[in-house]
PDB file of C-alpha atoms in Angstrom:
ATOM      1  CA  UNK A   1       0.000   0.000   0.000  1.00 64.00           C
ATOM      2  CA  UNK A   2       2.748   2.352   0.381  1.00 68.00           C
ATOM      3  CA  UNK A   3       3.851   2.264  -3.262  1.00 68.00           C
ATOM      4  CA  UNK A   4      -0.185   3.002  -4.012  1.00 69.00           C
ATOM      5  CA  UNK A   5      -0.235   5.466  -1.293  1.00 69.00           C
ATOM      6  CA  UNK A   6       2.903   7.166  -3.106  1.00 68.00           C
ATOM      7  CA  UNK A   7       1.429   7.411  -6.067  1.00 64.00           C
ATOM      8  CA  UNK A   8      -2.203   8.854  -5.195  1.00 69.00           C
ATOM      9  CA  UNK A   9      -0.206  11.185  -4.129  1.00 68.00           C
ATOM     10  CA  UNK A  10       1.168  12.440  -7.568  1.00 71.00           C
ATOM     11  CA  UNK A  11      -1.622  11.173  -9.788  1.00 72.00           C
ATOM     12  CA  UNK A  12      -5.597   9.967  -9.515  1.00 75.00           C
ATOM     13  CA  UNK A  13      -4.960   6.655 -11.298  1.00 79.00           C
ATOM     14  CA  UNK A  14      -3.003   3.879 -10.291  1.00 77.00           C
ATOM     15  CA  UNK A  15      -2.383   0.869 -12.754  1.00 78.00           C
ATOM     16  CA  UNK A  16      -2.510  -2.657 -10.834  1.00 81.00           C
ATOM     17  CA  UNK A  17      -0.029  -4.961 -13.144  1.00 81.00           C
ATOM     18  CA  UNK A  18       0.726  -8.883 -12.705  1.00 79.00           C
ATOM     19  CA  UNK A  19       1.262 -12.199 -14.231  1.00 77.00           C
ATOM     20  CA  UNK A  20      -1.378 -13.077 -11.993  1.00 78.00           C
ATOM     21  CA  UNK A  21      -3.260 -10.475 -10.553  1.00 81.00           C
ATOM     22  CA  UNK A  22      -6.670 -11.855  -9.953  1.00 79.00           C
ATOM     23  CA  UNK A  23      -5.099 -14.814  -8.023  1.00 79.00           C
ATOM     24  CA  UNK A  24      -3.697 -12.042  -5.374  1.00 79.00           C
ATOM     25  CA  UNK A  25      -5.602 -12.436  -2.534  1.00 78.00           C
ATOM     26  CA  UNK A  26      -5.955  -9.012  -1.189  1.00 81.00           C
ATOM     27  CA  UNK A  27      -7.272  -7.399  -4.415  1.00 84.00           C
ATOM     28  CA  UNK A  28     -10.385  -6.505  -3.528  1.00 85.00           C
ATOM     29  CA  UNK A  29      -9.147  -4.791  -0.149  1.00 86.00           C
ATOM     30  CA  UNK A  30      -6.458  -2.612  -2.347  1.00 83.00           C
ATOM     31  CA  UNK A  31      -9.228  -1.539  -5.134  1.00 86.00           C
ATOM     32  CA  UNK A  32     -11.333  -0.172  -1.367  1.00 86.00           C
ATOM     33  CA  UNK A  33      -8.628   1.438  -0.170  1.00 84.00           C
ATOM     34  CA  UNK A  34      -7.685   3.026  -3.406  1.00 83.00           C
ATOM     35  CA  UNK A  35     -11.348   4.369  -4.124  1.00 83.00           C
ATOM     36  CA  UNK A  36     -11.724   5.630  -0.223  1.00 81.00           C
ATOM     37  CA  UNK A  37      -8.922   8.085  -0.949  1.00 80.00           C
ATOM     38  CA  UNK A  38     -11.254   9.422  -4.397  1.00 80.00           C
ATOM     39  CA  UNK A  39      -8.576   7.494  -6.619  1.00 79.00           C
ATOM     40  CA  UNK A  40      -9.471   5.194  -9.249  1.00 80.00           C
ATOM     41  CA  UNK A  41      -7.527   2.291 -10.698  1.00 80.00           C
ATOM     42  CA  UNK A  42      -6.649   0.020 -14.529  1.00 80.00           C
ATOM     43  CA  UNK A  43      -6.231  -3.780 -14.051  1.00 82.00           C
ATOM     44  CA  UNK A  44      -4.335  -6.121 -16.313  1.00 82.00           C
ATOM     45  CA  UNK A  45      -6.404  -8.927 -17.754  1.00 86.00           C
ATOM     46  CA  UNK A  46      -8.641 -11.145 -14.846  1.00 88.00           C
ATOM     47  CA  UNK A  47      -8.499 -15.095 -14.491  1.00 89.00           C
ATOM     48  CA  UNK A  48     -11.872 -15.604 -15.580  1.00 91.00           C
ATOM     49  CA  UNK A  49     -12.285 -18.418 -12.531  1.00 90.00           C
ATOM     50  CA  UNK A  50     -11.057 -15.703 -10.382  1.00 89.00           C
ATOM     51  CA  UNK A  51     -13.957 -13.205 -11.107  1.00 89.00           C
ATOM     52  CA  UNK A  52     -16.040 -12.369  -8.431  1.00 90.00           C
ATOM     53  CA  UNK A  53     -18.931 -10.468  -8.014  1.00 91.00           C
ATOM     54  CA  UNK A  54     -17.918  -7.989  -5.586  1.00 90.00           C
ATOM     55  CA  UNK A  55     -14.707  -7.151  -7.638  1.00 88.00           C
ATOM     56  CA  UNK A  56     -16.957  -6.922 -10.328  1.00 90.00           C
ATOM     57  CA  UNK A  57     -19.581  -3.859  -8.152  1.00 89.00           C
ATOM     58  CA  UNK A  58     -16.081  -2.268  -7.227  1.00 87.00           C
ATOM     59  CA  UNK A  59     -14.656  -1.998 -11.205  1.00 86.00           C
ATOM     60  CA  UNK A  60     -18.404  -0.762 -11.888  1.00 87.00           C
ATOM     61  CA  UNK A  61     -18.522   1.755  -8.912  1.00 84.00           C
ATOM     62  CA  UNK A  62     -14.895   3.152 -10.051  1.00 82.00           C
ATOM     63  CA  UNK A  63     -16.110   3.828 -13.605  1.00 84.00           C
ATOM     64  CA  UNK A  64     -14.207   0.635 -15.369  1.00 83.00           C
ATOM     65  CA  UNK A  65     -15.500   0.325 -18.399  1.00 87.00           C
ATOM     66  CA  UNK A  66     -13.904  -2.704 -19.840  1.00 89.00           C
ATOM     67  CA  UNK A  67     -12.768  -5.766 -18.268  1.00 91.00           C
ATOM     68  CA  UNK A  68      -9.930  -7.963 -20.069  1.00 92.00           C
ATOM     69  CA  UNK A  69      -9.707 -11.912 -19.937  1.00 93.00           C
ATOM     70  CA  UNK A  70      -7.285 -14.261 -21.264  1.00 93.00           C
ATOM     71  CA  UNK A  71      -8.777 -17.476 -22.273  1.00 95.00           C
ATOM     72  CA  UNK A  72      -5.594 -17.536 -24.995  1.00 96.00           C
ATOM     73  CA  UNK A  73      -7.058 -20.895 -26.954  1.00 97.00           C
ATOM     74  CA  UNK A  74     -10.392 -22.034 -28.223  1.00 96.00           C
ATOM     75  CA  UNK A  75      -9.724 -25.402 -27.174  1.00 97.00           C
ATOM     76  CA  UNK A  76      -9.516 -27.083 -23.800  1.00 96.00           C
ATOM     77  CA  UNK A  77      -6.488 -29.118 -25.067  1.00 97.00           C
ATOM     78  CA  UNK A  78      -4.524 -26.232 -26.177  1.00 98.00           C
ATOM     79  CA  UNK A  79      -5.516 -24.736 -22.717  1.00 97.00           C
ATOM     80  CA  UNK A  80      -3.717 -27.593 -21.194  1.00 96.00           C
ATOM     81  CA  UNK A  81      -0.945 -27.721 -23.436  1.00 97.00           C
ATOM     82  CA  UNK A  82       0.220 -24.089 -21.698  1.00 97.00           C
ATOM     83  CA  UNK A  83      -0.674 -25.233 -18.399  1.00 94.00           C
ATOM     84  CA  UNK A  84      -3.384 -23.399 -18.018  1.00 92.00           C
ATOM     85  CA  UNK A  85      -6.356 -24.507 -15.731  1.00 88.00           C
ATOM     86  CA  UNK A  86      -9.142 -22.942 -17.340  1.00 92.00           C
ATOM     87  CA  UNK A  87     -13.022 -24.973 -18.411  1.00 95.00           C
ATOM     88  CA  UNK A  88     -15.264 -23.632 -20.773  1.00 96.00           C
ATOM     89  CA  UNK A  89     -17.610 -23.870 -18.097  1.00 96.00           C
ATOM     90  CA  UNK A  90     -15.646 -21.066 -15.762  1.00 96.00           C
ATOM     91  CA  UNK A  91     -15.131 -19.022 -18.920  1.00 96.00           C
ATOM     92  CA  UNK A  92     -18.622 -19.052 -19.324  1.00 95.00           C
ATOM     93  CA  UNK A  93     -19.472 -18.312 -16.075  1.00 95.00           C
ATOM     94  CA  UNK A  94     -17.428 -15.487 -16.157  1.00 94.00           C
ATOM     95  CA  UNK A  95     -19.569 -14.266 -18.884  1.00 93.00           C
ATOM     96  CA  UNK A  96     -22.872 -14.861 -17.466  1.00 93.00           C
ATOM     97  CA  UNK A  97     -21.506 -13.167 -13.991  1.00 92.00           C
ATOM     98  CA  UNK A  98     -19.753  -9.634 -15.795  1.00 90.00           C
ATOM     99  CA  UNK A  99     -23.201  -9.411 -18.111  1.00 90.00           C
ATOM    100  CA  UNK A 100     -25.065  -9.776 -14.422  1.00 88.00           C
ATOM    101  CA  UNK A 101     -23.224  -6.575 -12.800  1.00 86.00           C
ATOM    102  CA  UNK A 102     -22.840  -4.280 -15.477  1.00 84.00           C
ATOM    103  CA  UNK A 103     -22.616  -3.852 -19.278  1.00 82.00           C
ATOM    104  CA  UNK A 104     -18.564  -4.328 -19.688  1.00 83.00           C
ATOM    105  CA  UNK A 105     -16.654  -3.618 -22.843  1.00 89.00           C
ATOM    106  CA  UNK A 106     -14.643  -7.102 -22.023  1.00 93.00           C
ATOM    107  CA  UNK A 107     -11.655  -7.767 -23.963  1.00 94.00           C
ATOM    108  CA  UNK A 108     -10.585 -11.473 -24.768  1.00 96.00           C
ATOM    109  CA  UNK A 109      -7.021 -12.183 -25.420  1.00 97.00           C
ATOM    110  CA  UNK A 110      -6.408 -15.440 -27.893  1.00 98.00           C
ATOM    111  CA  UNK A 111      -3.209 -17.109 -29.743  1.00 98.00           C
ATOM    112  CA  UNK A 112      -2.691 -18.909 -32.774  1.00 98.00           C
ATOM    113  CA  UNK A 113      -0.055 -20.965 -34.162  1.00 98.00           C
ATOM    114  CA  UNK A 114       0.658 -22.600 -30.285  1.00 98.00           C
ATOM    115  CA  UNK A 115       2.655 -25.869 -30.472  1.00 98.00           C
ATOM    116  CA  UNK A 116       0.366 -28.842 -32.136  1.00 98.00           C
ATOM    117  CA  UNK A 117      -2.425 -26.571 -33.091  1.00 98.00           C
ATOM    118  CA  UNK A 118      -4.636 -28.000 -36.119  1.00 97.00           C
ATOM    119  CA  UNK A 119      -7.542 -25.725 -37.811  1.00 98.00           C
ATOM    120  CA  UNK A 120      -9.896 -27.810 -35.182  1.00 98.00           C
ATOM    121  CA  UNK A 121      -8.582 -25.355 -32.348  1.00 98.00           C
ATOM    122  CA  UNK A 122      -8.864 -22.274 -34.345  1.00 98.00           C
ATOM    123  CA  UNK A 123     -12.242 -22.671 -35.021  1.00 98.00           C
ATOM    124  CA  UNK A 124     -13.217 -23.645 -31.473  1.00 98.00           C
ATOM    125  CA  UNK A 125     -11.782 -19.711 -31.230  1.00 98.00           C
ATOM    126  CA  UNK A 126     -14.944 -19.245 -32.921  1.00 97.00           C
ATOM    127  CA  UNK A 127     -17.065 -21.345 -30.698  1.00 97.00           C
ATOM    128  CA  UNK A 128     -15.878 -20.018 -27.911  1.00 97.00           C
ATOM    129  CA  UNK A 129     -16.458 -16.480 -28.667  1.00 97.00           C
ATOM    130  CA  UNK A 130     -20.339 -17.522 -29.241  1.00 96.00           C
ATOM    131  CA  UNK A 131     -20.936 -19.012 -26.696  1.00 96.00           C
ATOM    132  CA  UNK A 132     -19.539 -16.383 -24.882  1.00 95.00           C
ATOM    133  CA  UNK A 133     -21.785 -13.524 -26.525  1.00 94.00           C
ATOM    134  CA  UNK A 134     -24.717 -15.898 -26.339  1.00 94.00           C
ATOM    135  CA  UNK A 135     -24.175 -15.940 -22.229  1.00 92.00           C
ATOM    136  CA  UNK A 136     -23.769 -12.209 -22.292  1.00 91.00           C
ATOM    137  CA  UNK A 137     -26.960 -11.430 -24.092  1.00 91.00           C
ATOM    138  CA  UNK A 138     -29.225 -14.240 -22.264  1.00 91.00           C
ATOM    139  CA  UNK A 139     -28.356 -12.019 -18.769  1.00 88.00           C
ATOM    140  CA  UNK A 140     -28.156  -8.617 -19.539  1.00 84.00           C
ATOM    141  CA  UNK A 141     -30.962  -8.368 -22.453  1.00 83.00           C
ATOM    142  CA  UNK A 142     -33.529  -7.413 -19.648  1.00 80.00           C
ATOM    143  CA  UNK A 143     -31.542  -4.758 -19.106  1.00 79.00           C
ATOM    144  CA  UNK A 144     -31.753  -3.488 -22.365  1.00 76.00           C
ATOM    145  CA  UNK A 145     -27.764  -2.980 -22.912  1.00 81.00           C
ATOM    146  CA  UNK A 146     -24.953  -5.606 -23.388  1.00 82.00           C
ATOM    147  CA  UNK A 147     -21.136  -4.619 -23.530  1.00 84.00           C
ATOM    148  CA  UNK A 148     -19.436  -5.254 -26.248  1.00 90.00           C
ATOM    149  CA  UNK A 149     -16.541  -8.041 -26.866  1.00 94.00           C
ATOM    150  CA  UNK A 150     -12.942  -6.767 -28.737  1.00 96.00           C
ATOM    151  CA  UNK A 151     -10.714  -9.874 -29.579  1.00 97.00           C
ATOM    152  CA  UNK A 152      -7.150  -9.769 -29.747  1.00 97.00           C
ATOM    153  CA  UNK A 153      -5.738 -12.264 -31.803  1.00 98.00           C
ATOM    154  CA  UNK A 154      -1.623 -12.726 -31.665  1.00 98.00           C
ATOM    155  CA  UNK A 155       0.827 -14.813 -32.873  1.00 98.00           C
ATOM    156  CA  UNK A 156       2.559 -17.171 -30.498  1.00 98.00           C
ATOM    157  CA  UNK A 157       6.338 -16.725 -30.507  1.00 98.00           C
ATOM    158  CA  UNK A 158       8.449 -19.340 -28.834  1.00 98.00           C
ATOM    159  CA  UNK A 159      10.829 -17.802 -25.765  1.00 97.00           C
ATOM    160  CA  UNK A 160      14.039 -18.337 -24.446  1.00 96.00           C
ATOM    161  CA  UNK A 161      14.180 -19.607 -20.976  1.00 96.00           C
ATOM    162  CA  UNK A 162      10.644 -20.914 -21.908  1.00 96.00           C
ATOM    163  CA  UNK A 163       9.411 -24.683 -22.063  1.00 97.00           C
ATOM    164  CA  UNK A 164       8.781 -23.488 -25.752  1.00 98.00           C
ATOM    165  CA  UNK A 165      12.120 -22.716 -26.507  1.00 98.00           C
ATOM    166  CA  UNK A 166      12.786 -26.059 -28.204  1.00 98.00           C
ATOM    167  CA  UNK A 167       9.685 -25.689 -30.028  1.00 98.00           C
ATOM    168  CA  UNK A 168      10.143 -23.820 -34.039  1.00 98.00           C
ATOM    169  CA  UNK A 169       7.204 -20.717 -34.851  1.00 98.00           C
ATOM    170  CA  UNK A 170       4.142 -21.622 -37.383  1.00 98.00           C
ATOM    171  CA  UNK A 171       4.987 -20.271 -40.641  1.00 98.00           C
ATOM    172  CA  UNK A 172       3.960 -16.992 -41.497  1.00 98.00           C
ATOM    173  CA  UNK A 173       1.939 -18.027 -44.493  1.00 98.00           C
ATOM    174  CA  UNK A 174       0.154 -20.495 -42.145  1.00 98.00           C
ATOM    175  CA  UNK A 175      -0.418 -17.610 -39.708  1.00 98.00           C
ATOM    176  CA  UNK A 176      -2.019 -15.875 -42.079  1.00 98.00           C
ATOM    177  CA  UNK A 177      -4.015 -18.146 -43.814  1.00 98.00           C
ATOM    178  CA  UNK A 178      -5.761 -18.270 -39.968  1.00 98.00           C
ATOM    179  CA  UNK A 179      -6.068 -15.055 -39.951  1.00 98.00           C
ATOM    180  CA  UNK A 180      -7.515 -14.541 -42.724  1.00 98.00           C
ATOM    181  CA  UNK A 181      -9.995 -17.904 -42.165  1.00 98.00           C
ATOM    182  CA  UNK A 182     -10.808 -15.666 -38.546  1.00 98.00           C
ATOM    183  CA  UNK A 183     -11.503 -12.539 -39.603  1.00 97.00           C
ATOM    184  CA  UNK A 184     -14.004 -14.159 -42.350  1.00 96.00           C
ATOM    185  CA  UNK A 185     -15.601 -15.999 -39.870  1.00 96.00           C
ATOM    186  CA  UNK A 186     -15.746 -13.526 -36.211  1.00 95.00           C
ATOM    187  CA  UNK A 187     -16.861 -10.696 -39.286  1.00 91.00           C
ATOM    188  CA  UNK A 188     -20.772 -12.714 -39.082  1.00 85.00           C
ATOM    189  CA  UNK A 189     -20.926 -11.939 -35.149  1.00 90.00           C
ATOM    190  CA  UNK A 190     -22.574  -8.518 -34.144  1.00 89.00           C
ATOM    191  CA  UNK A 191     -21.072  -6.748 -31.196  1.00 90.00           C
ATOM    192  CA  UNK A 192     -17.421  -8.183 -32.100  1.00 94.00           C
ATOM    193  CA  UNK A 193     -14.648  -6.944 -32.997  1.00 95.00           C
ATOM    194  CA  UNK A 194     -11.318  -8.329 -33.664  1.00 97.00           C
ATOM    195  CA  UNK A 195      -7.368  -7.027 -34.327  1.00 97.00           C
ATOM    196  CA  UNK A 196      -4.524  -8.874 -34.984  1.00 98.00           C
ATOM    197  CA  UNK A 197      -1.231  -8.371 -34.808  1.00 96.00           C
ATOM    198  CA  UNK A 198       1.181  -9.159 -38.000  1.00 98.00           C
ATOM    199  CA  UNK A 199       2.778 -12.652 -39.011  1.00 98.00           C
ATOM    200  CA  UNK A 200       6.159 -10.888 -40.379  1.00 97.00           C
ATOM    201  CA  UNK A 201       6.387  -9.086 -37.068  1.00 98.00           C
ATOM    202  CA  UNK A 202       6.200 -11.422 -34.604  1.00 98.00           C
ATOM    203  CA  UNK A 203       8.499 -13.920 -37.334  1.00 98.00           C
ATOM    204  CA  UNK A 204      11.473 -11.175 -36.092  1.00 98.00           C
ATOM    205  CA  UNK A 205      10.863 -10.932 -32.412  1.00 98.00           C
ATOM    206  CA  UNK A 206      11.242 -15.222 -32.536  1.00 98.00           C
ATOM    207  CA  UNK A 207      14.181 -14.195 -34.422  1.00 98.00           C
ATOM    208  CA  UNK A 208      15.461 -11.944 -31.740  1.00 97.00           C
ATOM    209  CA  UNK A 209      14.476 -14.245 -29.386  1.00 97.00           C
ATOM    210  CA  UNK A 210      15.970 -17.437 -30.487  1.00 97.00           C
ATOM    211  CA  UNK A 211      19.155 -16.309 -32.338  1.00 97.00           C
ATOM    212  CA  UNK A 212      22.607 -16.213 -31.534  1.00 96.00           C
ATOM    213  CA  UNK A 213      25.298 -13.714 -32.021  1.00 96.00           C
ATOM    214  CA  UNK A 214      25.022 -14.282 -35.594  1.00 96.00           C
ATOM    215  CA  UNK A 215      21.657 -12.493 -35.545  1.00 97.00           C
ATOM    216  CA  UNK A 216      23.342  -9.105 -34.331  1.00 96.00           C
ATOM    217  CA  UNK A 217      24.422  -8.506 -37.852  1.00 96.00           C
ATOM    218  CA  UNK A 218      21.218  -8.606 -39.104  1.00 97.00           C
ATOM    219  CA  UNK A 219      19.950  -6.093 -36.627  1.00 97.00           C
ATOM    220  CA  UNK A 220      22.623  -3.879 -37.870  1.00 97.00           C
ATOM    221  CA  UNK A 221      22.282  -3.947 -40.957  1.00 97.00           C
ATOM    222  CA  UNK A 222      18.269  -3.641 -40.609  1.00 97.00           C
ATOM    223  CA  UNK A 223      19.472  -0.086 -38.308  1.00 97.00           C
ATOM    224  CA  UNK A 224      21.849   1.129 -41.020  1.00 97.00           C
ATOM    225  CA  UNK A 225      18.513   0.284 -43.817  1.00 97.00           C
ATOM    226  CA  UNK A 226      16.336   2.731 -41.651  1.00 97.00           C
ATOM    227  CA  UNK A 227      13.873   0.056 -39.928  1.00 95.00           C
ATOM    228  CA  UNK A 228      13.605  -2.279 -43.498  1.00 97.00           C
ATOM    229  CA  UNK A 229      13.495  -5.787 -42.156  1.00 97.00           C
ATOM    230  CA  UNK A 230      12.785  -7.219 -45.651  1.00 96.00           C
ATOM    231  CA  UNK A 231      15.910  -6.153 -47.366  1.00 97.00           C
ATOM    232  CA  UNK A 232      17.784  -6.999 -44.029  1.00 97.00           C
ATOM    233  CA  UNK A 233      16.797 -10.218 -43.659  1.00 97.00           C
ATOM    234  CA  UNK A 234      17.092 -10.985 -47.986  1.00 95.00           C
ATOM    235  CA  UNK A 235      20.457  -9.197 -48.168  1.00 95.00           C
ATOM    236  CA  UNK A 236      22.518 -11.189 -44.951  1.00 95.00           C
ATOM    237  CA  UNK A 237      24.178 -14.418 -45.475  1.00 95.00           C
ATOM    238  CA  UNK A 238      23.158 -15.758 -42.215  1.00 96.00           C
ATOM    239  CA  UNK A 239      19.706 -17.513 -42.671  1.00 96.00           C
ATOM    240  CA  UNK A 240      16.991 -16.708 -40.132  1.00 97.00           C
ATOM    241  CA  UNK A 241      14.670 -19.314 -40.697  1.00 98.00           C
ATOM    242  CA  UNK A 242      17.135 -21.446 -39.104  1.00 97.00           C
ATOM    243  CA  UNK A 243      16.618 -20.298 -35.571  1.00 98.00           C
ATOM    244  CA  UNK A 244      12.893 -19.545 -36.204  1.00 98.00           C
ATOM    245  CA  UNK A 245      11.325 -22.381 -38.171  1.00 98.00           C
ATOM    246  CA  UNK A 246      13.440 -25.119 -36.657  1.00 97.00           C
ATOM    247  CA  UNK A 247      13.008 -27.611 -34.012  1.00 97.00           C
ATOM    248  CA  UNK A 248      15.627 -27.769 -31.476  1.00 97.00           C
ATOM    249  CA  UNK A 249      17.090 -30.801 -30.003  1.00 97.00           C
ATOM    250  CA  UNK A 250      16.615 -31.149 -26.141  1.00 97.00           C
ATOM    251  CA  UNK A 251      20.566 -31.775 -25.560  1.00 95.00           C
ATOM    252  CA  UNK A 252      21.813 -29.258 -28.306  1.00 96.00           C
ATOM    253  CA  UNK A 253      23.648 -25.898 -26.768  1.00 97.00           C
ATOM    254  CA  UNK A 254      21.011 -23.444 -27.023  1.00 97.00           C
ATOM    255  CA  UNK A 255      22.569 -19.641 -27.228  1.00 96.00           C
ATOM    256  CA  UNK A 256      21.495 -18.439 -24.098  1.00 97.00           C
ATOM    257  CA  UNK A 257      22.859 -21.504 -22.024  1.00 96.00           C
ATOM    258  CA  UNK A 258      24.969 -19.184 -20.703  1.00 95.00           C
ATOM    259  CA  UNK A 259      23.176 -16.994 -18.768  1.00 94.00           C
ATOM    260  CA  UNK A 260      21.909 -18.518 -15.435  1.00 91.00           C
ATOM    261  CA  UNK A 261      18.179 -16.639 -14.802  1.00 89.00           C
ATOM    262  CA  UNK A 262      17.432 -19.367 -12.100  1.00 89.00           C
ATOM    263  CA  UNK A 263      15.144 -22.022 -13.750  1.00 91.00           C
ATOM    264  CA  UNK A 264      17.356 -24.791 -14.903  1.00 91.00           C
ATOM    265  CA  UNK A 265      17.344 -25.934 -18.334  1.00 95.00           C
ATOM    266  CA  UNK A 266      16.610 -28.990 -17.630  1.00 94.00           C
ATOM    267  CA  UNK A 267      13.333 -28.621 -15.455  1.00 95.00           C
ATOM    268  CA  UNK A 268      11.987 -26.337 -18.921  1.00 96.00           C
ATOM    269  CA  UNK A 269      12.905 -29.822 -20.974  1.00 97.00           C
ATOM    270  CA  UNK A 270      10.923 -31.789 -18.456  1.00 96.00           C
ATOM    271  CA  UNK A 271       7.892 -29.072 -18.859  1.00 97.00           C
ATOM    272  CA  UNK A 272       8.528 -29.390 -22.390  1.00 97.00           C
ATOM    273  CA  UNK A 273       7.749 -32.389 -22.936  1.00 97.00           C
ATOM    274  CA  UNK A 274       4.828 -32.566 -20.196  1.00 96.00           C
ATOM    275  CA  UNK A 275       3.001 -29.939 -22.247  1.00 97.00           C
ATOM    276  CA  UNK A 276       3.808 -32.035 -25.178  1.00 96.00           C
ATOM    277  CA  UNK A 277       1.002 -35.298 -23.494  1.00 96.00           C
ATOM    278  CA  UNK A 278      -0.934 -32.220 -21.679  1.00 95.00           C
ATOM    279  CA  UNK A 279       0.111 -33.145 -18.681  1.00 94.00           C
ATOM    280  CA  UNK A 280      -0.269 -29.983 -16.086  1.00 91.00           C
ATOM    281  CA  UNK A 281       2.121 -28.285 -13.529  1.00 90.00           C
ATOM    282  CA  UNK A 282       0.035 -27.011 -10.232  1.00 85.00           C
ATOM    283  CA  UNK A 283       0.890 -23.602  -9.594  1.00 80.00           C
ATOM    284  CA  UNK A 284       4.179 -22.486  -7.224  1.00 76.00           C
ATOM    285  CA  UNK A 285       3.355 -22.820  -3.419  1.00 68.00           C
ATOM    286  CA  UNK A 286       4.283 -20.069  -1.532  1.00 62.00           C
ATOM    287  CA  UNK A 287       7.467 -20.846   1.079  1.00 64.00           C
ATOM    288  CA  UNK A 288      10.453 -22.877  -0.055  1.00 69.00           C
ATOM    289  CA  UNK A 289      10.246 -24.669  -3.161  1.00 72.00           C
ATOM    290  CA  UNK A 290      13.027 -26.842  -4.847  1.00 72.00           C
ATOM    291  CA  UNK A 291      11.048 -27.949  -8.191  1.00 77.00           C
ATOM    292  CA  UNK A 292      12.412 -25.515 -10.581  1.00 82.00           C
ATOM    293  CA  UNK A 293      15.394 -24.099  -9.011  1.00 77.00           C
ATOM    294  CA  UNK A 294      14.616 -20.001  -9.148  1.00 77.00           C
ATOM    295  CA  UNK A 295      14.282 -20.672  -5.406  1.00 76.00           C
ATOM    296  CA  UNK A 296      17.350 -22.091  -4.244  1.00 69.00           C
TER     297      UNK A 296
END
């Protein structure tokens, strides 16, 4: 509270940021004390099991007019793939309980191209999204207004010092072909819109993220061509599809090696692989933990 406290004192709005904010237990009692002292307050996206409807009353008596949530895939598989515990069921809930309180704008934050996915999960984006709306208009339409849903739609890009790392990016022309499939088919549904972000740009952060020294030269050369990736990438001798498009072996030297950030390499190969048969990993306990090794 003191960090909030300092900054009420300098502005009205304080912005309450974390991997995991909705699973903070003393939410609620910081969004009180921040609207007793006449300040008001942005979140980062909500778990939607984590939605309650008392936070809910508070974002509606502080003026919050939109509400994000991350369900990131269409399909309960691809859910578990990124080890993330999340049913249809509690998404729609989450629906049916933000329609109930007050007519949100609610953002809804999807990926394609995660590891495995077939056309079967993209389209269960689509699903989703409808059953979603159709939740949303069965409890507010005696209330004569429904919020509005805005989906963002990225491309996943593999990470170092990720489980993922291992894994190569979807090619861009498959990217876009889902886009493209996406757009035709979330354009039907009123009160939706959608953005996406672009194939070639998220093809050079997985560059930037998965090359080696090798890759510096084509960052140069991109800064001495004013920003033009294209004739960057066409005019270097090194070739970046290697570090994007290809699958890593689990014992190879990766470039990073090097650097110790705390989480051993080889408890990511070991979540690798889970992900791989969907297999989940519970969430850290608080106190002393020894499974990954950030904490020893």
């Amino acid at each position: 509270m003191d960090m909030i406290n300092g900054a009420l004192s300098k502005a009205r709005k304080v912005g309450l940021i974390s991997p995991a904010l909705s699973d903070y237990p003393e939410l609620e009692g910081i969004i009180s004390r921040i609207l007793d002292r006449g300040g008001t307050f942005s979140l980062s996206s909500l778990r939607a099991d984590r939605i309650t409807r008392s936070l809910l009353e508070q974002l509606k008596a502080a003026g919050q007019k939109s509400i994000s949530i991350a369900p990131e895939a269409g399909s309960e598989r691809l859910r578990l793939l990124i080890n993330k515990h999340l049913t249809e069921n509690q998404i729609m809930e989450a629906a049916s309980k933000i329609a109930e309180v007050w007519s949100f704008s609610i953002r809804l934050y999807f990926l394609v191209g995660l590891p495995t996915e077939a056309m079967e999960d993209v389209e269960e984006i689509v699903g989703l999204v409808k059953k979603f709306r159709h939740h949303m208009i069965k409890v507010a339409r005696p209330r004569g207004t429904i919020g509005s849903i805005k989906l963002s739609i990225n491309c996943f890009v593999p990470k170092a010092f990720t489980p993922f790392q291992w894994h190569p990016m979807e090619e861009v022309t498959s990217l876009k072909s889902k886009q493209k499939w996406l757009k035709k088919a979330l354009g039907k549904m009123g009160g939706v819109t959608v953005s996406f972000d672009v194939p070639k740009w998220a093809y050079i952060q997985a560059l930037l993220s998965m090359g080696d020294r090798r890759v510096g030269s084509i960052l140069l050369r991109a800064h001495r061509l004013g920003g033009n990736w294209k004739r960057a990438l066409t005019s270097s001798d090194v070739n970046p599809d290697f570090f994007v498009y290809r699958e890593k072996d689990l014992e190879e030297t990766l470039p990073w090696d090097f650097l110790d950030q705390g989480i051993s390499k080889s408890y990511l190969a070991q979540e690798y692989m889970k992900a791989l048969e969907l297999k989940t990993t519970p969430v850290c306990k608080v106190g002393k933990c020894t499974r990954c090794g950030v904490c020893e």
